[in-house]
XYZ file of C-alpha atoms in Angstrom:
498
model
C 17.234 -47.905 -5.148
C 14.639 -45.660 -5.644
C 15.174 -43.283 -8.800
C 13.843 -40.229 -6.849
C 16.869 -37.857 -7.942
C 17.254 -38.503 -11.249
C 13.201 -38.067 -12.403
C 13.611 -34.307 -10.503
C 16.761 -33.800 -12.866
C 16.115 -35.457 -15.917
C 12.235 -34.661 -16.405
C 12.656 -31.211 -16.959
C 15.040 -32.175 -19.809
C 13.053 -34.564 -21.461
C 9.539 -33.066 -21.084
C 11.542 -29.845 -22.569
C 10.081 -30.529 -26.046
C 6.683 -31.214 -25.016
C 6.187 -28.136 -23.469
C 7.708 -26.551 -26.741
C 4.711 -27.821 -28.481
C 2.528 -27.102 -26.198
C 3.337 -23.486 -26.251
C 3.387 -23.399 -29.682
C -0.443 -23.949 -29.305
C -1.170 -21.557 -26.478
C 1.869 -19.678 -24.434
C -0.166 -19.783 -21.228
C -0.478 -23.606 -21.132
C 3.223 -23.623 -21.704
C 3.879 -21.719 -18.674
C 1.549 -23.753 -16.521
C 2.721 -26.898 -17.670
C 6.448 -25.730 -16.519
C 5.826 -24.693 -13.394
C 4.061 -28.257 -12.871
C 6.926 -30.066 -13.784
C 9.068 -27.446 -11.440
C 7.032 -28.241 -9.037
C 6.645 -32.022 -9.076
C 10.755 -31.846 -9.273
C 10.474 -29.911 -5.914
C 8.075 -32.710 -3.919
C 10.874 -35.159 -5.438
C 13.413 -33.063 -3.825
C 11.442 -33.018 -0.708
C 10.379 -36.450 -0.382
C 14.318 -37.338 -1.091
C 14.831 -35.807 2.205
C 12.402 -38.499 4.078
C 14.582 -41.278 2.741
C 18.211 -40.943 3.575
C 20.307 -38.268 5.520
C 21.939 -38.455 3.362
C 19.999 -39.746 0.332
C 22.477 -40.704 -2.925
C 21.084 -42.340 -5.919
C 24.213 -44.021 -7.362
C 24.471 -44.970 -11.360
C 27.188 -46.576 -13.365
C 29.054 -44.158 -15.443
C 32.143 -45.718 -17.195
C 34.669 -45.425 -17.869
C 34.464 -41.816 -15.839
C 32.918 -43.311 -12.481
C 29.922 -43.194 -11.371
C 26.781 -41.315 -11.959
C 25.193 -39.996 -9.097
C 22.858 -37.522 -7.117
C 23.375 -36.599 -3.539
C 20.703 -34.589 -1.385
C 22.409 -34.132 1.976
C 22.520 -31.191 4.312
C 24.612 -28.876 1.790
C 22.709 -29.672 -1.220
C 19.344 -29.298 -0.466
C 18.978 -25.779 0.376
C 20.678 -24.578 -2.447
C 18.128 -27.388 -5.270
C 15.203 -26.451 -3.207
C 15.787 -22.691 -3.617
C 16.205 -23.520 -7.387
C 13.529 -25.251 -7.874
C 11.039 -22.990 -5.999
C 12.334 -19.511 -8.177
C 11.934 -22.181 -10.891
C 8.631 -23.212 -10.455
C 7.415 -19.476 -8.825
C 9.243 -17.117 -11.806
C 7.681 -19.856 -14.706
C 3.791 -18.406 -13.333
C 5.316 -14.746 -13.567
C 6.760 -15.377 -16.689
C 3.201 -15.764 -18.219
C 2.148 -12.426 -18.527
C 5.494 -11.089 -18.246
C 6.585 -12.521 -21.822
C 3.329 -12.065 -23.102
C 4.335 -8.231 -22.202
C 7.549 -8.462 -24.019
C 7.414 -10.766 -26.544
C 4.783 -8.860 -27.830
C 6.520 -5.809 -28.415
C 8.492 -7.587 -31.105
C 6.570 -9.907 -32.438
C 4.038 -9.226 -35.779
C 1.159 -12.237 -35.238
C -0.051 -14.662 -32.445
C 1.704 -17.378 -34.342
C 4.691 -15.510 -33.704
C 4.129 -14.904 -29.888
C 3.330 -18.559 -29.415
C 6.508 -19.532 -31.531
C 8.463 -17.458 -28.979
C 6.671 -18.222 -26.427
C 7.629 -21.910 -26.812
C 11.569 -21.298 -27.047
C 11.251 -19.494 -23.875
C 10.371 -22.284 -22.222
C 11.955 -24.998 -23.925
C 15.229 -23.067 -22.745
C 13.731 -22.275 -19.153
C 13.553 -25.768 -18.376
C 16.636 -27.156 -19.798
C 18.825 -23.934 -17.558
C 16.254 -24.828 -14.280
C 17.659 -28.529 -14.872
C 21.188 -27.278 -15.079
C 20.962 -25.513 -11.876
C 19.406 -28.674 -10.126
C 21.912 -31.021 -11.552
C 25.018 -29.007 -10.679
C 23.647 -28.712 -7.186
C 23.220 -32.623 -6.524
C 25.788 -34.040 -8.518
C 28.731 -36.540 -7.405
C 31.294 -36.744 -10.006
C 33.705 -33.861 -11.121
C 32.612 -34.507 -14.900
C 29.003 -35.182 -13.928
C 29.282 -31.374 -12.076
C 30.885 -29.837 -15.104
C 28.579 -30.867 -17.541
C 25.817 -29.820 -15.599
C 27.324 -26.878 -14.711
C 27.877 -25.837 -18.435
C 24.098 -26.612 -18.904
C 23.527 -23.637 -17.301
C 25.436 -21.504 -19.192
C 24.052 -22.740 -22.914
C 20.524 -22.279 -22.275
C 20.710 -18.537 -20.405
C 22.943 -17.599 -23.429
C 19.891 -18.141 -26.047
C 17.954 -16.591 -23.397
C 19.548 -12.912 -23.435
C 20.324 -13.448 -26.616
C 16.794 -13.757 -28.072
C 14.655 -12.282 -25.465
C 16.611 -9.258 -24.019
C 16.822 -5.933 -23.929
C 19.249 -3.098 -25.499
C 22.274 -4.284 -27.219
C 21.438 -7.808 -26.413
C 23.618 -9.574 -29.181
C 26.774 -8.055 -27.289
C 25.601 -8.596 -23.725
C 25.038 -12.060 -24.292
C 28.223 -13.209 -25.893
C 30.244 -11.324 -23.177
C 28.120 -13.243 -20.761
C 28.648 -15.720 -22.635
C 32.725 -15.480 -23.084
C 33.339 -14.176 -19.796
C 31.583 -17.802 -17.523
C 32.685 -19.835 -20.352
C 36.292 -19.161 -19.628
C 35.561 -18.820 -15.849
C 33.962 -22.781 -16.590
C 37.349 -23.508 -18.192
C 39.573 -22.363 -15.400
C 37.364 -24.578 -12.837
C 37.380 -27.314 -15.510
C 41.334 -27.590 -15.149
C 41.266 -27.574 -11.581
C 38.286 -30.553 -11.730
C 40.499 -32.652 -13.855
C 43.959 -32.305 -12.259
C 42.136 -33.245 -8.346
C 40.552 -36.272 -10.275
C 43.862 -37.382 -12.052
C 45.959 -36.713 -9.355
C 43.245 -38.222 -6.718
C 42.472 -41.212 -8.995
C 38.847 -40.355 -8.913
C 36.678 -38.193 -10.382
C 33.562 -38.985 -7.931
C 33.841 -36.548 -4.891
C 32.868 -38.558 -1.832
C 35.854 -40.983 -2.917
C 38.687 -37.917 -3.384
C 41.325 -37.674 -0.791
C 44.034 -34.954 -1.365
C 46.600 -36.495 1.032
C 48.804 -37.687 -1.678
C 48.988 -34.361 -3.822
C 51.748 -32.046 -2.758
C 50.397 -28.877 -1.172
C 51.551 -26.686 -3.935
C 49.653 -28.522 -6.282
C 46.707 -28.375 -3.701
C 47.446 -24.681 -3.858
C 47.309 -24.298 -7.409
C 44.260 -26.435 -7.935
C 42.520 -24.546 -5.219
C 43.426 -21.386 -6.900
C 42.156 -22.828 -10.134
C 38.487 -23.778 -8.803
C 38.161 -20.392 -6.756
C 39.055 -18.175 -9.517
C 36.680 -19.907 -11.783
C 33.956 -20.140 -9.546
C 34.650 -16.248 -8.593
C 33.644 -15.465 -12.305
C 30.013 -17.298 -11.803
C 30.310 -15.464 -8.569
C 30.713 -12.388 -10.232
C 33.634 -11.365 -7.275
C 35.071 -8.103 -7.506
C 37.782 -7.632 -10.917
C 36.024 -10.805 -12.471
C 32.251 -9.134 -12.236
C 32.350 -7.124 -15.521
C 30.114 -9.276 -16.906
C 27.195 -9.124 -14.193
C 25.601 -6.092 -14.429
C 25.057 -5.878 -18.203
C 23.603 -9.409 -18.093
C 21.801 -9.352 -15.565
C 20.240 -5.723 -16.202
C 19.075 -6.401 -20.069
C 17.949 -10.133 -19.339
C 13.987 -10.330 -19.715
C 13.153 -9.653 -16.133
C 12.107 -13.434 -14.885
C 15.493 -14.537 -16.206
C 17.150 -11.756 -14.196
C 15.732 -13.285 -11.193
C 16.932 -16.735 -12.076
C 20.202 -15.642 -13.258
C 20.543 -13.291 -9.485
C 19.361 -15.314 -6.768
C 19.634 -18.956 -8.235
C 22.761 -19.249 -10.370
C 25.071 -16.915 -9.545
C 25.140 -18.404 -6.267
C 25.552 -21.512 -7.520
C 29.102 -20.664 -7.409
C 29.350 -20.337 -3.861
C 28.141 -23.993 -3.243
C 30.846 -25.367 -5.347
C 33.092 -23.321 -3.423
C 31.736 -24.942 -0.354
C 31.550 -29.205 -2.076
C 34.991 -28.385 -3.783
C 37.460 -26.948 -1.148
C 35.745 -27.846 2.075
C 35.244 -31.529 1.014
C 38.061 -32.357 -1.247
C 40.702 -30.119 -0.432
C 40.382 -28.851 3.033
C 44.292 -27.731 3.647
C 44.311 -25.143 0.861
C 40.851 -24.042 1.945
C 42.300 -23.531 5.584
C 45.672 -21.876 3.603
C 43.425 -19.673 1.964
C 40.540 -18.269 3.624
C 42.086 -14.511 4.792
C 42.527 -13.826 1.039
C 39.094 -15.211 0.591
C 37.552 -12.801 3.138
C 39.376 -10.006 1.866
C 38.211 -10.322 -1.616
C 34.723 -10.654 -0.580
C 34.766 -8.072 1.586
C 36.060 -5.878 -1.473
C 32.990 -7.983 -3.452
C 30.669 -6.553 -0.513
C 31.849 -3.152 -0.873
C 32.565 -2.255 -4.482
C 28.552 -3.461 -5.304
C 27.377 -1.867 -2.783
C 28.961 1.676 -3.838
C 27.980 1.120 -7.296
C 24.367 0.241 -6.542
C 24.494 3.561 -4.648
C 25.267 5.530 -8.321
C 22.830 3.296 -10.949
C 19.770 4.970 -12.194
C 18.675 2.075 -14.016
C 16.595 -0.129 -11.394
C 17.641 -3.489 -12.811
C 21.209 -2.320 -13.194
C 20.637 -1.215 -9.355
C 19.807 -4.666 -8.495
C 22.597 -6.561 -10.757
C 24.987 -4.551 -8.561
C 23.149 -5.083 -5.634
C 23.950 -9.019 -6.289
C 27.526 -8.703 -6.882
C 27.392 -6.774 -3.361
C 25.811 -10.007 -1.575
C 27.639 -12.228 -3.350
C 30.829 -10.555 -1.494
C 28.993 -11.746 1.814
C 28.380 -15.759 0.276
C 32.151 -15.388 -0.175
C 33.153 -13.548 3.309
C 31.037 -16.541 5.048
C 32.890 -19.203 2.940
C 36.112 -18.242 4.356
C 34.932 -17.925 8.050
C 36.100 -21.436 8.509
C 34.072 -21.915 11.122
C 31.068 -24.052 10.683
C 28.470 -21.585 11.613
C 29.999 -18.857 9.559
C 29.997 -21.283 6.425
C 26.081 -22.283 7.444
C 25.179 -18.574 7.458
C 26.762 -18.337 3.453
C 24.492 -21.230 2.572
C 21.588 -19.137 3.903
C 22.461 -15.922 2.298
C 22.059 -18.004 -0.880
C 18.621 -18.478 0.448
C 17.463 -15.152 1.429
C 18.942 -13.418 -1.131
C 17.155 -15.827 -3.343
C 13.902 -14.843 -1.791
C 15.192 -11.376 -1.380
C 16.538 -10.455 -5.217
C 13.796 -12.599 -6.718
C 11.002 -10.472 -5.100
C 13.063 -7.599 -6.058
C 13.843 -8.108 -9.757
C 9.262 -9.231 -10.084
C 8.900 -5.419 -8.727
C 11.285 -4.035 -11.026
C 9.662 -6.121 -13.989
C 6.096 -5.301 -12.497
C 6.922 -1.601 -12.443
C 8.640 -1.953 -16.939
C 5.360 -3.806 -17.593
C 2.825 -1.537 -15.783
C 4.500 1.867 -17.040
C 5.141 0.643 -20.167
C 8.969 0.414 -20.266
C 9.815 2.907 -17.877
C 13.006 1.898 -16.040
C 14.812 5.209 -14.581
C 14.626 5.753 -11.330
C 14.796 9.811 -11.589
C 10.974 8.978 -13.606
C 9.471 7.624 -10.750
C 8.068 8.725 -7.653
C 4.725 8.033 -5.288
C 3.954 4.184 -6.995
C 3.114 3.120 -3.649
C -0.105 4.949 -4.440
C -0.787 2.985 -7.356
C 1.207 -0.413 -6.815
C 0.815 -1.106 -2.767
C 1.169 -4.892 -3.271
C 4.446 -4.142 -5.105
C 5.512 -1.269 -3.085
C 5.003 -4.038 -0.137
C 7.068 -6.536 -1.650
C 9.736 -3.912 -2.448
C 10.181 -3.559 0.996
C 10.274 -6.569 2.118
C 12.925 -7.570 -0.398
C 15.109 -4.567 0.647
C 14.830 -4.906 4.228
C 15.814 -8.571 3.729
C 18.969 -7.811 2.429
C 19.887 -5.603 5.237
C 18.779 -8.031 7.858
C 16.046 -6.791 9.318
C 14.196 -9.151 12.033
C 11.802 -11.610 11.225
C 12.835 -11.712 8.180
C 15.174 -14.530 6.555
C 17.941 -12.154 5.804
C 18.479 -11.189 9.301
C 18.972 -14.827 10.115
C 21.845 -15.584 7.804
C 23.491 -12.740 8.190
C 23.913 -12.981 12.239
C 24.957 -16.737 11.689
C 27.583 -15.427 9.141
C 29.014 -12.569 11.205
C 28.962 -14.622 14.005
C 30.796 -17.339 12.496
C 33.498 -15.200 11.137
C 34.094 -13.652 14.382
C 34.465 -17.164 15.889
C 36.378 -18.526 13.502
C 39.110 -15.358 13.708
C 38.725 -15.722 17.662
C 39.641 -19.526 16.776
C 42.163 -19.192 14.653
C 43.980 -16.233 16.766
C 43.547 -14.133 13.860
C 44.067 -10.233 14.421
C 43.618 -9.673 10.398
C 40.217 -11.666 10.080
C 38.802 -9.637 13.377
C 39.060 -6.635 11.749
C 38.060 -7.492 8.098
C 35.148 -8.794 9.613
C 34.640 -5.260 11.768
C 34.862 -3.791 9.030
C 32.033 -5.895 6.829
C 29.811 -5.735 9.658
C 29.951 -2.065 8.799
C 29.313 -2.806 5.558
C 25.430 -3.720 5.778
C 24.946 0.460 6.714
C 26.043 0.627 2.810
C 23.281 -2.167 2.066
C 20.401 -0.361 3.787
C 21.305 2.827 2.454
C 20.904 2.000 -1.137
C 17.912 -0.133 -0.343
C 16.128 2.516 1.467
C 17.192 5.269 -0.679
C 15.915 3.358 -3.766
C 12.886 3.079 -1.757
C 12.087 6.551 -1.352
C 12.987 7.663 -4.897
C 10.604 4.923 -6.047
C 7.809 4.110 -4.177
C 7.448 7.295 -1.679
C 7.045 11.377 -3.163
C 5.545 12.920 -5.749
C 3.675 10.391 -8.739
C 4.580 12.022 -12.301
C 1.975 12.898 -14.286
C 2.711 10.015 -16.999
C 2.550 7.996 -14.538
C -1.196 8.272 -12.932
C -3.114 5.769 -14.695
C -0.437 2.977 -13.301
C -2.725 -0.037 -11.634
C -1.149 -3.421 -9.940
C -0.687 -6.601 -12.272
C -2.883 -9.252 -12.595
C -2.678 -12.511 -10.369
C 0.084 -14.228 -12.294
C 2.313 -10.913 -11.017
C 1.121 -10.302 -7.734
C 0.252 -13.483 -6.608
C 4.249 -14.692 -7.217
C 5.607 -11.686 -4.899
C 3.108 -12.698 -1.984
C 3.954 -16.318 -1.980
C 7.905 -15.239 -1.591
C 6.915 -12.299 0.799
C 5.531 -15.423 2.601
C 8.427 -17.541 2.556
C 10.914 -14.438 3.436
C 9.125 -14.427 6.894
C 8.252 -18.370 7.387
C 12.185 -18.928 6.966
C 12.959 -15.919 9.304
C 10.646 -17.707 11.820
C 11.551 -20.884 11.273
C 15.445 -21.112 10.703
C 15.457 -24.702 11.367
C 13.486 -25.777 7.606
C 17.285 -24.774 6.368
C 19.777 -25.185 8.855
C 18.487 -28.401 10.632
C 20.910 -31.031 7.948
C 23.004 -27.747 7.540
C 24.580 -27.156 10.571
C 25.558 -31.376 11.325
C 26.846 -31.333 7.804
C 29.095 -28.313 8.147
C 29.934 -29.033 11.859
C 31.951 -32.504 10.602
C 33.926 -30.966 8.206
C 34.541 -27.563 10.358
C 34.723 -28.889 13.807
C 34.561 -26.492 16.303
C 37.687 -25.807 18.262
């Protein structure tokens, strides 16, 4: 057995100190050296895929199980997207920090001290991502998953902005108990299944109701990471006083994290309270869709804009999960993907645009920056116009796979209720573009402000992150098949059509 898996999960972690120290000598060299190790977990990832369809590295873990790392048709989108805003946001995070770290530190000694707790932490939440993504075992999942959370804590909590103290122990309180709800649902399907690793669960000798109940548990839990409408409080204030790279970790990598689990936990191990449950699924994340995107419509703040903006597509990862209809399902996995493209692009022009004005965030302050930031301005678009769906771009493919799906799967299941709530979320994208172009205008198109005249485009380390994504945005609109071609299959035997 090849230990492919485990070196992309566990390297990160371990090489987490050395890149402490090397910061601690030169911030730069930090950054570079993560986005290596990002990387090299990436051509892992990659090469995993040449080996196995679908490849599982399999360890012995007692007395829990076993210890494992699966990269099949679910699991790779969702690590590969990780591990390229990983590797991408550590480059931008060079002169980004430099920019904010400096406003509060005294000395270079300082900066590089900080420098190298940024990405000590960076690397230890990238690896919590990955992990949760590939692992096997309920207890493997959960400790992975609280990786996450541990790291991006000390992240707000040292690096952010306003009232950062407060924001990050909500953030912190509010997914912690979300991680405890899903943590009781994990260990009653692994008692009552007599297995904790998930390819060996079977739910046919738990009563429904306790199916029920544990479904409920897991979905409400993995709603808070979700950041689904009633259990989002916590989103926007996190995700809006973050340092900006973490932002676009936090927005198009982990939230959505949520939405695979949703997929591995109730698809795969409890299928007949998925099927039970799916209307009240759609209808809370068509509530999800709508409720974001009316607030995004109101915000001032750009990154606040943008935090609602991800609760808003977050409703639509939900809306697809509960198509139940493989297609449907397939076109939620790739929203995770565009709008990881999408809000990532989005969240580097809203940190380009604090870094080259000096702080300014308000929307009602800006005006004309297309003049001065055309790269950005560029980028902007791109990012907006993928969240609406606009062809060639990725966005427009996931979201016609995930309408499409959810009309099929209420034409399937004779459904009169799901045909409409999905009528009615199809409508819902009009909402999407109009805060995306709107924000547009206000920003990038009009009159520039005086203050701002002497505004000039980033260095390479800003702009040359946004092109590469720009890039991918379009090569996945074009080319579909680089994330649906294991997709699809892998869906399609647990959702048969028909």
């Amino acid at each position: 057995m090849a230990a492919i898996l485990i070196q992309a999960v566990f390297l990160p972690i371990i090489l987490a100190p050395v890149v402490y120290f090397l910061s601690k000598r030169n911030g730069k060299l930090g950054g570079l050296s993560t986005f290596l190790i990002m990387l090299y977990s990436l051509i892992l990832l990659l090469y995993s895929t040449s080996l196995g369809d679908p490849y599982v590295e399999t360890y012995s873990w007692r007395p829990i199980g076993n210890f494992g790392l699966n990269a099949d048709g679910l699991s790779i989108p969702f690590a590969a997207m990780i591990a390229i805003l990983s590797a991408t946001l550590a480059i931008y995070s060079i002169p980004y920090m430099s920019h904010r770290i400096r406003e509060e530190s005294k000395n270079e000694e300082d900066v590089n001290r900080r420098f190298a707790l940024y990405y000590m932490l960076y690397l230890l939440y990238s690896a919590g991502m990955f992990g949760t993504v590939l692992a096997t075992n309920l207890i493997q999942f959960y400790v992975f998953f609280e990786l996450m959370l541990v790291p991006s804590f000390f992240l707000i909590a040292e690096f952010g902005y306003g009232d950062r103290s407060r924001i990050s122990f909500m953030y912190f309180i509010w997914t912690h108990v979300g991680a405890l709800i899903l943590l009781a649902g994990l260990l009653a399907i692994g008692f009552l299944a007599g297995s904790f690793n998930i390819a060996d669960i079977s739910d046919a000798g738990i009563a429904f109701n306790v199916r029920l109940w544990i479904a409920a548990a897991i979905t409400i839990g993995l709603f808070v990471k979700l950041a689904a409408f009633g259990l989002h409080i916590w989103l926007p204030h996190a995700h809006a006083e973050a340092p900006t790279p973490i932002s676009a970790l936090l927005s198009p990598a982990m939230i959505g994290i949520g939405g695979y689990a949703l997929i591995r936990l109730l698809l795969f191990v409890i299928p007949s309270a998925y099927m039970a449950t799916t209307l009240a699924i759609a209808i809370w994340g068509l509530v999800t869709m709508v409720y974001g995107g009316l607030m995004a419509v109101t915000q001032d703040d750009i990154k606040r804009l943008l935090a609602y903006s991800s609760i808003s597509q977050m409703g639509y990862v939900i809306f697809g999960i509960a198509s139940a209809y493989y297609v449907g399902v397939s076109g939620s996995v790739f929203q995770y993907v565009s709008h990881g493209t999408a809000k990532a692009i989005l969240f580097m022009v809203a940190g380009t645009i604090i870094m080259q004005t000096n702080g300014v965030r308000s929307i009602k302050e800006m005006g004309g920056l297309s003049k001065k930031l055309p790269i950005t301005a560029i980028a902007a678009m791109v990012g907006f116009m993928t969240l609406f769906g606009v062809p060639p771009l990725n966005g427009f493919q996931s979201e016609w796979m995930l309408f499409y799906g959810s009309f099929a799967g209420a034409i399937q299941l004779a459904s009169s209720g799901k045909m409409i709530i999905t009528g009615i979320a199809l409508a819902t994208t009009a909402l999407t573009a109009g805060y995306a172009l709107w924000t547009m205008k206000r920003v990038f198109f009009g009159n520039l402000p005086k203050n701002l005249e002497n505004v000039k485009e980033g260095g390479l380390m800003v702009t040359g992150p946004l092109i590469f994504l720009v890039i991918l945005t379009i090569i996945l609109g074009i080319y579909p098949s680089l994330v649906t071609e294991r997709l699809i299959p892998t869906l399609a035997n647990v959702l048969p059509p028909g």
